[in-house]
XYZ file of C-alpha atoms in Angstrom:
750
model
C 55.731 24.512 12.371
C 54.369 23.439 15.588
C 52.327 20.166 16.130
C 49.156 22.140 16.728
C 49.632 23.994 13.459
C 50.356 20.723 11.547
C 47.239 19.264 13.004
C 45.213 22.197 11.657
C 46.862 22.038 8.183
C 45.956 18.412 8.128
C 42.279 19.015 8.976
C 41.821 21.672 6.098
C 43.324 19.333 3.443
C 40.599 18.889 0.813
C 40.631 15.037 1.065
C 38.527 15.413 4.348
C 34.878 14.682 3.960
C 33.754 18.303 4.481
C 30.301 17.302 3.332
C 29.929 14.935 6.315
C 30.437 17.784 8.866
C 27.523 19.402 10.479
C 27.162 23.177 10.990
C 26.728 24.433 14.555
C 23.519 26.572 14.602
C 22.028 28.613 17.336
C 19.377 25.887 17.852
C 22.276 23.334 18.564
C 23.888 25.803 20.909
C 20.613 26.338 22.936
C 20.403 22.662 23.293
C 23.984 22.493 24.732
C 22.972 25.257 27.231
C 20.043 23.128 28.272
C 22.123 19.944 28.773
C 24.722 22.230 30.776
C 22.269 23.624 33.168
C 20.559 20.184 33.657
C 23.907 18.574 34.627
C 24.626 21.593 36.909
C 21.171 20.967 38.568
C 22.041 17.364 39.027
C 25.456 18.108 40.739
C 23.763 20.632 42.938
C 21.252 18.098 44.032
C 23.748 15.529 44.617
C 26.086 18.051 46.710
C 22.870 18.945 48.800
C 22.112 15.322 49.368
C 25.747 14.583 50.485
C 25.556 17.530 53.005
C 22.000 16.673 54.106
C 20.645 20.169 53.574
C 16.880 20.557 54.901
C 15.582 22.443 51.858
C 17.179 20.635 48.922
C 15.776 20.497 45.329
C 14.213 17.255 44.355
C 14.476 16.006 40.715
C 11.962 13.145 40.318
C 12.063 10.331 37.938
C 9.191 11.878 35.793
C 11.234 15.112 35.363
C 14.394 13.237 34.269
C 12.031 11.160 31.791
C 10.540 14.273 30.329
C 14.047 15.919 29.857
C 15.284 12.858 28.222
C 12.397 12.918 25.859
C 12.805 16.616 25.174
C 16.505 16.112 24.281
C 15.658 13.092 22.018
C 13.207 15.484 20.153
C 15.483 18.374 20.040
C 18.442 16.199 18.880
C 16.720 13.986 16.183
C 14.374 16.657 14.536
C 15.476 19.471 12.608
C 15.936 23.135 14.217
C 13.133 24.897 15.653
C 12.488 28.790 16.108
C 13.184 29.792 19.756
C 9.502 30.449 20.470
C 8.574 26.907 19.586
C 11.735 25.508 21.570
C 10.680 27.550 24.468
C 6.946 26.196 24.086
C 8.169 22.761 24.558
C 10.079 23.636 27.708
C 6.534 24.706 29.075
C 4.564 21.803 27.726
C 3.160 19.005 29.960
C 4.724 16.274 28.058
C 8.381 17.830 27.565
C 8.396 20.386 30.448
C 11.437 20.823 32.336
C 11.824 21.359 36.028
C 11.177 24.816 37.299
C 14.520 25.422 38.687
C 16.089 24.074 35.528
C 13.974 26.345 33.605
C 14.809 29.406 35.740
C 18.552 28.714 35.526
C 18.191 28.305 31.677
C 16.465 31.765 31.377
C 19.151 33.434 33.511
C 21.955 31.934 31.217
C 20.065 33.146 28.118
C 19.752 36.718 29.490
C 23.364 36.750 30.323
C 24.550 35.997 26.892
C 24.751 39.547 25.669
C 26.466 41.009 28.928
C 29.167 38.124 29.030
C 29.878 38.393 25.480
C 31.838 36.059 23.225
C 33.806 34.539 26.267
C 30.563 32.525 26.923
C 31.239 30.454 23.715
C 34.865 29.656 24.965
C 33.683 28.934 28.420
C 30.996 26.495 26.877
C 33.788 24.886 25.049
C 35.790 24.285 28.121
C 32.643 23.153 30.124
C 31.984 20.513 27.651
C 35.511 19.366 27.692
C 35.135 19.250 31.449
C 31.771 17.226 31.280
C 33.184 14.664 28.965
C 36.302 14.167 31.241
C 34.457 14.033 34.523
C 31.466 11.728 33.252
C 33.549 9.486 31.242
C 31.520 6.353 32.376
C 28.200 7.895 31.670
C 29.168 9.487 28.303
C 30.614 6.224 26.692
C 27.189 5.530 25.112
C 24.157 7.388 24.708
C 22.850 10.152 22.295
C 23.579 13.043 24.677
C 27.222 12.011 25.013
C 27.555 11.565 21.259
C 26.030 15.033 20.793
C 28.216 16.794 23.119
C 31.336 15.169 21.634
C 30.297 16.078 18.167
C 29.849 19.849 19.385
C 33.062 19.839 21.032
C 34.896 18.638 17.756
C 33.238 20.923 15.744
C 33.929 23.979 17.960
C 37.440 22.862 18.137
C 37.872 23.188 14.388
C 36.323 26.522 14.433
C 38.171 29.851 13.836
C 37.670 32.820 15.843
C 35.828 34.570 13.092
C 33.360 31.584 12.982
C 32.830 31.552 16.548
C 32.111 35.231 16.507
C 29.585 34.696 13.909
C 27.945 31.846 15.847
C 27.877 33.943 18.963
C 26.054 36.734 17.183
C 23.712 34.474 15.458
C 22.744 32.806 18.818
C 21.938 36.288 20.249
C 19.809 37.129 17.250
C 18.192 33.911 17.437
C 17.238 34.388 21.061
C 16.152 38.158 20.627
C 13.804 36.971 17.537
C 12.308 34.348 19.719
C 11.657 36.565 22.760
C 10.144 39.324 20.411
C 7.693 36.606 19.157
C 6.873 35.531 22.768
C 6.093 38.988 23.710
C 3.789 39.239 20.821
C 1.953 36.502 21.935
C 1.742 36.646 25.812
C -0.261 33.418 26.155
C 2.873 31.527 25.282
C 4.328 32.000 28.783
C 1.423 31.346 30.826
C -0.737 28.852 29.351
C 1.458 27.203 26.509
C -0.453 24.452 24.811
C 2.274 23.500 22.484
C 0.342 21.616 19.995
C 3.580 20.657 18.378
C 4.522 18.354 21.203
C 1.259 16.465 20.733
C 2.052 15.668 17.032
C 2.729 12.309 15.835
C 6.626 11.287 15.983
C 6.938 11.590 12.069
C 5.252 15.052 11.978
C 8.034 17.831 11.547
C 7.478 21.505 12.289
C 8.570 23.457 8.995
C 11.818 25.241 9.437
C 11.202 29.031 8.838
C 13.494 31.134 6.704
C 16.294 32.548 8.848
C 18.469 35.708 8.610
C 21.474 34.070 10.204
C 23.416 33.706 6.911
C 25.775 30.695 6.927
C 24.379 29.689 10.341
C 20.719 29.529 9.312
C 18.641 26.656 10.603
C 19.732 23.460 8.817
C 19.330 19.726 8.822
C 22.319 17.799 10.465
C 23.678 14.787 8.622
C 22.302 12.246 11.393
C 18.805 14.122 11.417
C 18.484 13.950 7.600
C 19.541 10.132 7.544
C 17.122 9.350 10.305
C 14.293 11.268 8.755
C 14.903 9.543 5.258
C 15.036 6.196 6.818
C 11.970 6.733 8.768
C 9.868 7.986 5.786
C 11.233 5.352 3.457
C 10.347 2.628 5.826
C 6.734 4.103 6.231
C 6.330 4.445 2.429
C 7.087 0.667 2.251
C 5.221 -0.769 5.085
C 2.620 1.790 6.116
C 2.206 4.652 3.766
C -0.788 6.280 5.498
C 1.257 7.092 8.489
C 4.015 8.813 6.405
C 3.891 12.583 5.564
C 1.783 13.786 2.943
C 3.322 14.043 -0.444
C 3.561 17.782 -0.347
C 4.910 18.215 3.149
C 7.294 15.505 2.574
C 8.653 17.120 -0.558
C 9.089 20.530 1.405
C 11.291 18.662 3.919
C 13.171 16.807 1.233
C 13.793 20.176 -0.541
C 15.311 21.557 2.763
C 17.625 18.629 3.106
C 18.780 18.755 -0.563
C 19.442 22.451 -0.063
C 21.589 21.789 2.915
C 23.251 18.686 1.752
C 23.181 18.670 -2.210
C 25.188 15.427 -2.273
C 22.727 13.456 -0.333
C 21.653 10.642 -2.724
C 19.054 9.024 -0.243
C 17.080 12.315 -0.481
C 16.845 12.284 -4.179
C 15.836 8.492 -4.030
C 13.100 9.468 -1.387
C 11.915 12.103 -3.664
C 11.486 9.486 -6.468
C 9.474 7.433 -4.186
C 7.383 10.291 -3.214
C 6.681 11.271 -6.845
C 5.447 7.817 -7.473
C 2.832 8.104 -4.747
C 1.084 10.752 -6.803
C 2.081 9.250 -10.209
C 4.141 12.190 -11.087
C 6.434 10.095 -13.513
C 8.170 12.994 -14.937
C 9.335 14.314 -11.379
C 10.254 10.589 -10.471
C 12.609 10.288 -13.544
C 13.994 13.669 -12.930
C 14.798 12.800 -9.210
C 16.734 9.676 -10.434
C 18.601 11.655 -13.104
C 19.637 14.243 -10.239
C 20.823 11.481 -8.265
C 23.084 10.241 -11.157
C 24.235 13.776 -11.660
C 25.524 14.135 -8.077
C 29.335 14.882 -8.062
C 31.808 14.810 -5.167
C 33.233 18.083 -3.842
C 35.300 19.814 -6.371
C 39.140 19.066 -5.911
C 38.269 16.164 -3.590
C 40.224 13.210 -4.539
C 38.211 9.991 -3.954
C 39.702 6.841 -2.190
C 38.888 3.376 -3.284
C 36.267 2.998 -0.386
C 34.609 6.270 -1.390
C 34.336 5.330 -5.038
C 32.764 1.792 -4.039
C 30.326 3.557 -1.786
C 29.346 5.867 -4.574
C 28.832 3.226 -7.116
C 26.774 1.276 -4.481
C 24.293 4.073 -4.299
C 23.816 3.871 -8.070
C 22.686 0.169 -8.201
C 19.039 0.299 -6.900
C 18.435 3.589 -8.728
C 19.428 1.953 -12.020
C 17.267 -1.005 -11.332
C 14.136 1.417 -10.401
C 14.918 3.514 -13.604
C 14.843 0.250 -15.683
C 11.347 -0.529 -13.885
C 9.994 2.859 -14.869
C 11.226 2.511 -18.524
C 9.432 -1.114 -18.702
C 6.220 0.606 -17.146
C 6.433 3.136 -20.137
C 7.018 0.302 -22.735
C 10.701 1.462 -23.381
C 12.003 -2.029 -23.172
C 15.391 -1.188 -24.897
C 16.179 1.559 -22.383
C 15.080 -0.668 -19.528
C 17.475 -3.330 -20.653
C 20.311 -0.948 -20.909
C 19.521 0.218 -17.273
C 19.423 -3.399 -16.098
C 22.724 -4.254 -17.629
C 24.217 -1.292 -15.825
C 22.714 -2.302 -12.641
C 24.097 -5.907 -13.105
C 27.605 -4.605 -13.798
C 27.486 -2.400 -10.710
C 26.054 -5.116 -8.463
C 28.909 -7.583 -9.748
C 31.531 -5.194 -8.984
C 30.234 -4.658 -5.417
C 29.297 -8.215 -4.867
C 25.566 -7.451 -4.033
C 24.007 -10.646 -4.733
C 20.667 -9.378 -3.747
C 20.440 -6.540 -6.311
C 21.938 -9.096 -8.833
C 19.133 -11.460 -8.218
C 16.425 -8.659 -8.580
C 17.976 -7.335 -11.782
C 18.004 -10.824 -13.329
C 14.525 -11.499 -12.563
C 13.450 -8.170 -14.134
C 15.634 -8.995 -17.217
C 14.105 -12.443 -17.376
C 10.535 -10.929 -17.151
C 11.311 -8.424 -19.951
C 12.774 -11.144 -22.283
C 9.975 -13.475 -21.686
C 12.032 -16.203 -19.992
C 10.687 -18.385 -17.099
C 12.628 -17.570 -13.997
C 14.278 -20.686 -12.656
C 13.589 -21.555 -8.965
C 16.442 -21.120 -6.602
C 17.993 -24.344 -5.293
C 18.255 -25.534 -1.716
C 21.615 -24.186 -1.207
C 20.735 -20.620 -1.752
C 22.503 -18.104 0.726
C 20.300 -17.087 3.614
C 21.107 -13.385 2.842
C 19.240 -13.819 -0.361
C 15.834 -14.930 1.136
C 13.982 -11.625 0.241
C 14.795 -11.780 -3.352
C 14.440 -15.636 -3.396
C 10.829 -15.259 -1.794
C 10.081 -12.602 -4.449
C 11.126 -15.101 -7.249
C 9.121 -17.759 -5.803
C 5.867 -15.578 -5.581
C 6.511 -14.524 -9.335
C 6.835 -18.186 -10.321
C 3.461 -19.117 -8.622
C 1.736 -16.370 -10.534
C 3.343 -17.541 -13.724
C 2.746 -21.174 -12.849
C -1.058 -20.696 -12.336
C -1.267 -19.103 -15.868
C 0.796 -21.917 -17.470
C -1.237 -24.652 -16.046
C 1.062 -26.217 -13.494
C -0.346 -28.569 -10.929
C -2.083 -26.672 -8.061
C -0.697 -29.265 -5.628
C 2.952 -28.428 -6.563
C 2.112 -24.601 -6.333
C 0.510 -24.741 -3.049
C 3.589 -27.080 -1.811
C 6.060 -24.393 -2.908
C 3.993 -21.615 -1.343
C 3.908 -23.535 1.840
C 7.666 -23.793 1.996
C 7.920 -20.147 1.113
C 5.584 -19.165 3.911
C 7.639 -21.207 6.470
C 10.790 -19.451 5.418
C 9.218 -16.074 5.662
C 7.739 -16.723 9.183
C 10.943 -17.983 10.509
C 12.678 -14.750 9.514
C 9.815 -12.453 10.595
C 9.605 -10.602 7.323
C 6.292 -8.892 7.506
C 6.091 -7.738 3.959
C 6.792 -11.247 2.552
C 4.479 -12.776 4.848
C 1.606 -10.520 3.882
C 2.492 -11.040 0.217
C 2.757 -14.951 0.576
C -0.944 -14.896 2.123
C -2.146 -12.593 -0.562
C -0.728 -14.680 -3.237
C -2.496 -17.769 -1.606
C -5.737 -15.858 -1.495
C -5.303 -15.178 -5.390
C -4.526 -18.814 -6.105
C -7.588 -20.020 -4.301
C -9.582 -17.415 -6.265
C -8.202 -18.599 -9.628
C -9.048 -22.168 -8.860
C -12.595 -21.441 -7.828
C -12.211 -21.890 -4.122
C -13.727 -18.639 -3.073
C -14.706 -19.471 0.339
C -11.145 -20.725 0.902
C -9.621 -17.448 -0.509
C -11.980 -15.554 1.785
C -10.707 -17.491 4.841
C -7.051 -16.566 3.832
C -8.028 -12.962 3.443
C -9.538 -12.819 6.884
C -6.498 -14.679 8.334
C -4.226 -11.876 7.016
C -6.470 -9.100 8.238
C -6.681 -10.703 11.741
C -3.163 -11.512 12.232
C -0.939 -9.085 14.123
C 1.826 -8.218 11.858
C 4.064 -6.269 13.782
C 7.793 -5.549 13.758
C 9.538 -3.402 16.319
C 6.274 -2.078 17.440
C 5.062 -1.015 13.983
C 2.060 -2.513 12.273
C 2.536 -3.683 8.720
C 0.136 -1.907 6.281
C 1.546 -2.763 2.832
C 0.539 -4.101 -0.431
C -0.610 -7.550 0.517
C -3.030 -5.991 2.983
C -4.609 -3.917 0.188
C -4.997 -6.783 -2.142
C -6.933 -8.991 0.286
C -9.074 -6.088 1.375
C -9.987 -5.846 -2.444
C -10.672 -9.465 -2.752
C -13.066 -9.128 0.256
C -14.874 -6.162 -1.649
C -15.391 -8.280 -4.574
C -16.557 -11.286 -2.487
C -18.954 -9.356 -0.466
C -20.465 -7.902 -3.928
C -20.796 -11.390 -5.185
C -22.757 -12.262 -1.925
C -24.990 -9.433 -2.542
C -23.751 -7.522 0.481
C -22.996 -4.207 -1.461
C -23.333 -2.136 1.748
C -20.716 -4.087 3.673
C -18.524 -4.099 0.346
C -18.863 -0.290 0.299
C -17.807 -0.153 3.978
C -14.713 -2.292 3.372
C -13.935 -0.148 0.263
C -14.075 3.086 2.161
C -11.730 1.515 4.696
C -9.291 0.465 1.973
C -9.255 3.941 0.440
C -8.513 5.553 3.916
C -5.554 2.954 4.539
C -4.236 3.175 1.089
C -4.980 6.673 -0.360
C -2.294 6.746 -3.025
C -0.495 4.855 -5.942
C 0.368 2.095 -6.404
C -2.064 0.458 -4.051
C -4.819 2.618 -4.810
C -4.937 1.004 -8.463
C -6.220 -2.119 -6.701
C -9.081 -0.476 -5.000
C -10.041 1.585 -8.053
C -10.215 -1.605 -9.987
C -12.296 -3.301 -7.438
C -14.598 -0.318 -7.022
C -15.144 -0.012 -10.797
C -15.660 -3.789 -11.177
C -18.370 -3.904 -8.412
C -20.204 -0.880 -9.805
C -20.252 -2.478 -13.249
C -21.548 -5.554 -11.733
C -24.337 -4.138 -9.695
C -25.398 -1.915 -12.725
C -25.548 -5.001 -14.932
C -27.791 -6.739 -12.252
C -30.139 -3.813 -12.176
C -30.209 -3.467 -15.951
C -28.829 0.071 -16.020
C -26.953 -0.110 -19.310
C -25.738 3.587 -19.419
C -24.162 3.479 -16.135
C -22.575 -0.065 -16.608
C -21.156 1.276 -19.984
C -19.846 4.481 -18.321
C -17.996 2.541 -15.563
C -16.776 -0.170 -18.021
C -15.102 2.890 -19.749
C -13.419 3.841 -16.491
C -12.363 0.186 -15.765
C -10.680 -0.081 -19.192
C -7.622 1.988 -18.161
C -7.195 -0.372 -15.176
C -7.845 -3.846 -16.754
C -8.423 -3.834 -20.527
C -9.448 -7.601 -20.811
C -11.866 -7.451 -17.894
C -13.460 -4.245 -19.316
C -13.912 -5.941 -22.796
C -15.536 -8.889 -21.160
C -18.042 -6.859 -19.229
C -18.700 -4.694 -22.385
C -19.703 -8.144 -24.184
C -21.868 -9.042 -21.342
C -23.736 -5.747 -21.601
C -24.137 -6.162 -25.224
C -25.480 -9.636 -24.949
C -27.872 -8.730 -22.170
C -29.205 -6.042 -24.463
C -29.400 -8.555 -27.279
C -26.985 -6.612 -29.286
C -25.205 -9.852 -30.522
C -23.103 -8.040 -33.231
C -21.238 -5.637 -30.717
C -21.042 -8.508 -28.219
C -19.420 -10.727 -30.943
C -16.875 -7.888 -31.686
C -15.650 -7.529 -28.091
C -15.647 -11.538 -27.761
C -13.476 -11.836 -31.057
C -10.951 -9.300 -29.716
C -10.472 -11.336 -26.472
C -10.221 -14.651 -28.142
C -7.845 -13.601 -30.880
C -5.270 -12.220 -28.103
C -2.711 -14.990 -27.654
C -1.506 -13.472 -24.246
C -4.942 -13.595 -22.833
C -5.079 -15.464 -19.454
C -6.882 -18.941 -19.305
C -9.488 -17.500 -16.908
C -10.714 -14.523 -19.011
C -10.470 -16.818 -22.178
C -12.818 -19.363 -20.739
C -15.527 -16.714 -19.819
C -15.274 -15.305 -23.180
C -15.877 -18.604 -24.816
C -18.821 -19.160 -22.707
C -20.107 -15.696 -23.833
C -19.338 -16.733 -27.372
C -21.437 -19.865 -27.122
C -24.323 -17.736 -25.808
C -24.186 -15.778 -28.927
C -24.262 -18.776 -31.058
C -27.167 -20.080 -29.079
C -29.381 -17.083 -29.574
C -28.369 -16.954 -33.187
C -29.423 -20.618 -33.597
C -25.733 -21.524 -34.722
C -24.807 -25.269 -33.938
C -21.261 -24.144 -33.083
C -22.380 -23.303 -29.606
C -21.862 -26.882 -28.161
C -18.384 -26.853 -29.747
C -17.434 -23.619 -28.104
C -18.525 -24.920 -24.747
C -16.630 -28.126 -25.322
C -13.471 -26.144 -26.105
C -13.985 -24.076 -23.089
C -14.321 -27.313 -21.010
C -11.055 -28.631 -22.396
C -9.398 -25.341 -21.351
C -10.802 -25.503 -17.854
C -9.716 -29.138 -17.354
C -6.128 -28.203 -18.900
C -5.489 -25.346 -16.486
C -7.372 -26.943 -13.526
C -10.064 -24.287 -13.233
C -12.658 -26.313 -11.502
C -15.093 -23.543 -10.970
C -15.034 -22.444 -14.671
C -15.504 -26.014 -15.614
C -18.698 -26.063 -13.479
C -19.978 -22.904 -15.240
C -19.232 -24.481 -18.541
C -21.442 -27.621 -17.292
C -24.216 -25.193 -16.229
C -24.403 -23.683 -19.520
C -24.229 -26.896 -21.267
C -27.149 -28.088 -19.128
C -29.092 -24.812 -20.152
C -28.595 -25.565 -23.784
C -29.508 -29.240 -23.539
C -32.665 -28.335 -21.766
C -33.777 -25.260 -23.998
C -32.486 -26.274 -27.437
C -32.533 -30.002 -27.424
C -35.242 -30.661 -25.096
C -33.281 -33.308 -23.362
C -33.561 -32.847 -19.595
C -32.220 -36.259 -18.685
C -28.918 -35.265 -20.261
C -29.335 -31.934 -18.841
C -29.590 -33.363 -15.265
C -26.352 -35.160 -15.794
C -24.508 -31.934 -16.716
C -26.186 -29.924 -13.845
C -25.308 -32.628 -11.272
C -21.652 -32.316 -12.239
C -21.629 -28.678 -11.551
C -24.094 -28.015 -8.820
C -21.909 -28.984 -5.777
C -19.124 -26.688 -6.886
C -21.300 -23.798 -7.569
C -23.310 -23.994 -4.390
C -20.169 -24.524 -2.428
C -18.071 -21.613 -3.758
C -19.947 -19.589 -6.246
C -21.570 -16.006 -5.898
C -25.142 -15.995 -5.133
C -25.958 -15.021 -8.762
C -24.652 -18.230 -10.093
C -25.960 -20.204 -7.199
C -29.456 -18.476 -8.058
C -29.043 -19.446 -11.723
C -28.034 -23.092 -10.913
C -31.036 -23.638 -8.309
C -33.444 -22.205 -11.057
C -32.053 -24.593 -13.678
C -31.853 -27.540 -11.503
C -35.576 -27.109 -10.336
C -36.753 -26.468 -13.993
C -34.841 -29.558 -15.324
C -36.529 -31.878 -12.722
C -39.814 -30.398 -13.562
C -39.225 -30.961 -17.200
C -38.195 -34.545 -16.638
C -41.789 -35.313 -15.603
C -43.162 -33.726 -18.897
C -44.863 -36.976 -20.181
C -45.973 -38.095 -16.762
C -49.544 -37.535 -15.770
C -50.707 -33.930 -14.693
C -51.117 -34.851 -11.080
C -47.591 -36.182 -10.947
C -46.309 -33.140 -12.584
C -47.981 -30.726 -10.318
C -46.559 -32.767 -7.339
C -43.107 -32.502 -8.819
C -43.542 -28.843 -9.426
C -44.873 -28.246 -5.884
C -41.801 -30.092 -4.476
C -39.524 -27.844 -6.557
C -41.340 -24.574 -5.533
C -39.053 -23.771 -2.322
C -35.996 -24.075 -4.792
C -37.773 -21.673 -7.174
C -38.562 -19.302 -4.176
C -34.917 -19.542 -2.987
C -33.673 -18.554 -6.401
C -36.028 -15.638 -6.371
C -34.779 -14.463 -2.824
C -31.157 -14.422 -4.114
C -32.089 -12.545 -7.306
C -33.849 -9.859 -5.376
C -31.013 -9.602 -2.815
C -28.784 -8.640 -5.864
C -31.474 -6.261 -6.951
C -31.608 -8.340 -10.193
C -35.371 -8.301 -10.534
C -35.271 -9.140 -14.249
C -34.072 -12.679 -13.377
C -36.679 -12.820 -10.522
C -39.435 -12.200 -13.162
C -37.899 -14.880 -15.446
C -38.772 -17.361 -12.599
C -42.314 -15.896 -12.028
C -42.862 -16.161 -15.870
C -41.777 -19.749 -15.866
C -43.971 -20.633 -13.093
C -47.083 -18.911 -14.245
C -46.755 -20.618 -17.736
C -46.050 -23.946 -16.320
C -48.939 -23.905 -13.921
C -51.167 -22.594 -16.873
C -50.232 -25.566 -18.971
C -51.086 -27.827 -16.141
C -54.531 -26.113 -15.428
C -53.719 -24.647 -12.033
C -55.193 -21.336 -12.723
C -55.064 -20.288 -9.041
C -51.212 -20.794 -8.711
C -51.070 -19.227 -12.169
C -52.730 -16.030 -11.117
C -50.669 -15.827 -7.899
C -47.191 -15.945 -9.713
C -48.759 -13.603 -12.557
C -49.747 -11.105 -9.699
C -46.305 -11.053 -8.234
C -44.793 -10.728 -11.508
C -47.032 -7.577 -12.118
C -46.245 -6.060 -8.721
C -42.554 -6.611 -9.501
C -42.756 -5.100 -12.879
C -44.750 -1.954 -11.638
C -42.103 -1.430 -8.911
C -38.968 -2.145 -10.889
C -39.730 -2.002 -14.632
C -37.303 -3.780 -16.876
C -36.395 -3.610 -20.409
C -37.966 -6.479 -22.268
C -34.720 -7.424 -24.084
C -33.183 -8.666 -20.939
C -35.716 -11.475 -20.122
C -34.730 -15.026 -20.992
C -31.136 -14.347 -21.373
C -29.087 -17.013 -19.307
C -25.934 -15.055 -18.489
C-alpha cells in the first residue's frame, strides 16, 4: 500500500469527526470563483502598473472595501440563490468592479463548455494561490475559507466532484432563468436584501441538488447561534422574530442534527413566547443527542459532551421549579452539580448551589473576599439575591447599600453591562421599598441616561425594563398619566416578549386599577384587578380590599384583608398596607381595635425600616385621633411626624390627603377660640385646602375634592360666613354636575 493510499484510509476511519466537516455547495464554489477572479484582477493591475501601461485598470479603495464586505456577507451567512447573489454583485453597497463582474460572468458561461476540468483547475488554482500568497493568507477570513475549500476538495472522490460540478451548473442555470424572468434584476437591481440589518437572514429556498443542497456550514451556524443568543440576552428586540428564528434553527438542525447549541437556542426562543412544552421538548432533544453511530469517543470528546449538558440541566431544573415540581427540580440540580464537579466548572456549580438553596429555603451565604475573579458573574448574582432577601428579612439598610456599592464597583471594573444594569435596578427597588421614591426615580433615570455599550452594542436587558416600569408607576403616582402611557408604550416596543413583558404587564394593570379607583369606576377597577391577579396575587387582593372599602362593602373587604394577613409568607410592605386597611374597617365599624392594628403596623414598619409606611401609619393615626377621639392636639403631633416624609417622597394622592388633614387639624385646634380667630385660622389654611384640591383634581379624584368642598362649606356655615359657604357649595355643585360620584365613596380616608 502506498503512502497516499494509507493517508486516504486513515481519513475515512470512523473516529474522524465527520459531523464537523462542511459540505461544499454550489454557493460556496461561486464564492471561490469570485475570489479567484478578484485575485487575477489585482495581479493584472499590478503587472500593468509595473509596465506603466497608459490604459491600466484602476481598483480604488472603495472597490476593495465593497468586495471585502461582500465576501464577509457571503462567507458568514447561509447559502443564497444565484439570483440574490447576483443582485448583491450589482447593489450599491456590495457591488464589485465592472471588470471583475465581467470576468466573473465570462467564467460562469464557460462552466458548461470546459466541463469537469474546471473543478480540477480550480483545485490547482487554490493550491497555487495559497502557496504564492503565504504572507497574506496567514490570517484572515478569505485565507481560512480557501484553505477549508482546498482541504474538502482534496478529500472528495471523483464521483463527488462530478456531482458538485453538475450541481453548480444546475444552480447557475436556475439562477439565470430567474434573472431572465425578472429583467429589472440586471438593470436596476435594488437588492433590498443588502439593506437589511446584520442579523436579518434570507430564507434558504428548497433546492433540487440532492446531497449538495444549500446548507449551513459549521462556522455559519455557530456564528448565527452565538449572535442570536447574545441578542436574546442583552437586546431581545434586535433579535430575529420568534417564528423566523425557529425556521432558521430548523434548517440548522436539519443539516447538523447533533448541534446542541441549536437545541438550546430553540429552548430560549420558546421561552420568549411562553411555549413551555416546546421549551421542555427542546431540552429533551438536546439530551437525546447521540454521537455518530460506530464512532468511538475519546476522553476529550466525552468531556466536551458532558459540559454541554450542565447548563441545560440547570435550565430544566429552573423550568420544573417554575411549574412547582420541586422534586424534579432538585433531581436536575443534583445532576447539574455532579457534571459541574466532574468538569471543574465552578461558575455553573455556584449557580446550581444558589438555586438549590433557594428551593430548600436556605439563606445563601455571601462569598468571601478570596473568591476567584472568574466567578464574579455568579458572585454578583448571589449578592443581588442576598440584597432582595435582606430587604424582606429586615436587615439594616446601611449594610445592604454598602454591599451594593461594593458590588457595583466590581461590576464597573469588569464592564459587565448586564450586571451593572441589574445592580442599578436593584438599587432603585431598594429605595422604593424604603420609601425614598425621589431617590429611586433618580437611580432609574441614571440607568436610562447612561450609555451601556459593549463592543458597539447597546445593552437593552432586564434591568432597563425594570427601571422603565418603575418610572411608569412613579409618573402615575404624580398624576402624569399621559407621560406614564408614553413610557409604557416605549417599554412595550423595547421589550415585546416574555420574560420582560411580565414586568410592564404588571405595571400596566396596576396603573389602570389605580386610575380607576381614583375616578370611582368600580367595574373597570375590578376587571383590571382580576387581570392583575395572574401577575401578583397579593397586590391584586390588596386592591380588591381597597375597592371594597371605598364602596363601603366592609364584609368583602375584611375577607380579602384576612387572607393577606394570615399568609405567613407575605412580604412586610404588603402586610403593613393590609393592616392599615384593616384599621380602616375597624374604624368605620366603630371597633376599638383600630388603634391596636395601627400600633402593630407601626411596629412592623420600624422593625423592617420602612420609613414611608411608618409615615402612612402616623397619617391614619392622626385621622383617627381627630375624627373619632376629637383630639386635634395629639393628632397634630402625629401628623407632624409624618408630614415631611410624605411631602418629600409620597405620591400626590398621599400628599393631598396629608395637606387636607394637616389644615383640618389646625382649624380644629381653634375650635374653642372666638369665631373671629377661627375664621382667621381658616382663612390662613385655605391655600393649603386649595392645593389639596388641585392635587385631587389632577388625579381626576373628584370625590376627594368634593370632600374638601363639603368640609369648607360646613365649617364656614358653623362660623356664620354664609358668603364663603355659598361659594364652596357652588363649586361642589358644579363639580358634582360635571363629575357625578357615588355617595358611598365620600368621607372615606383611604
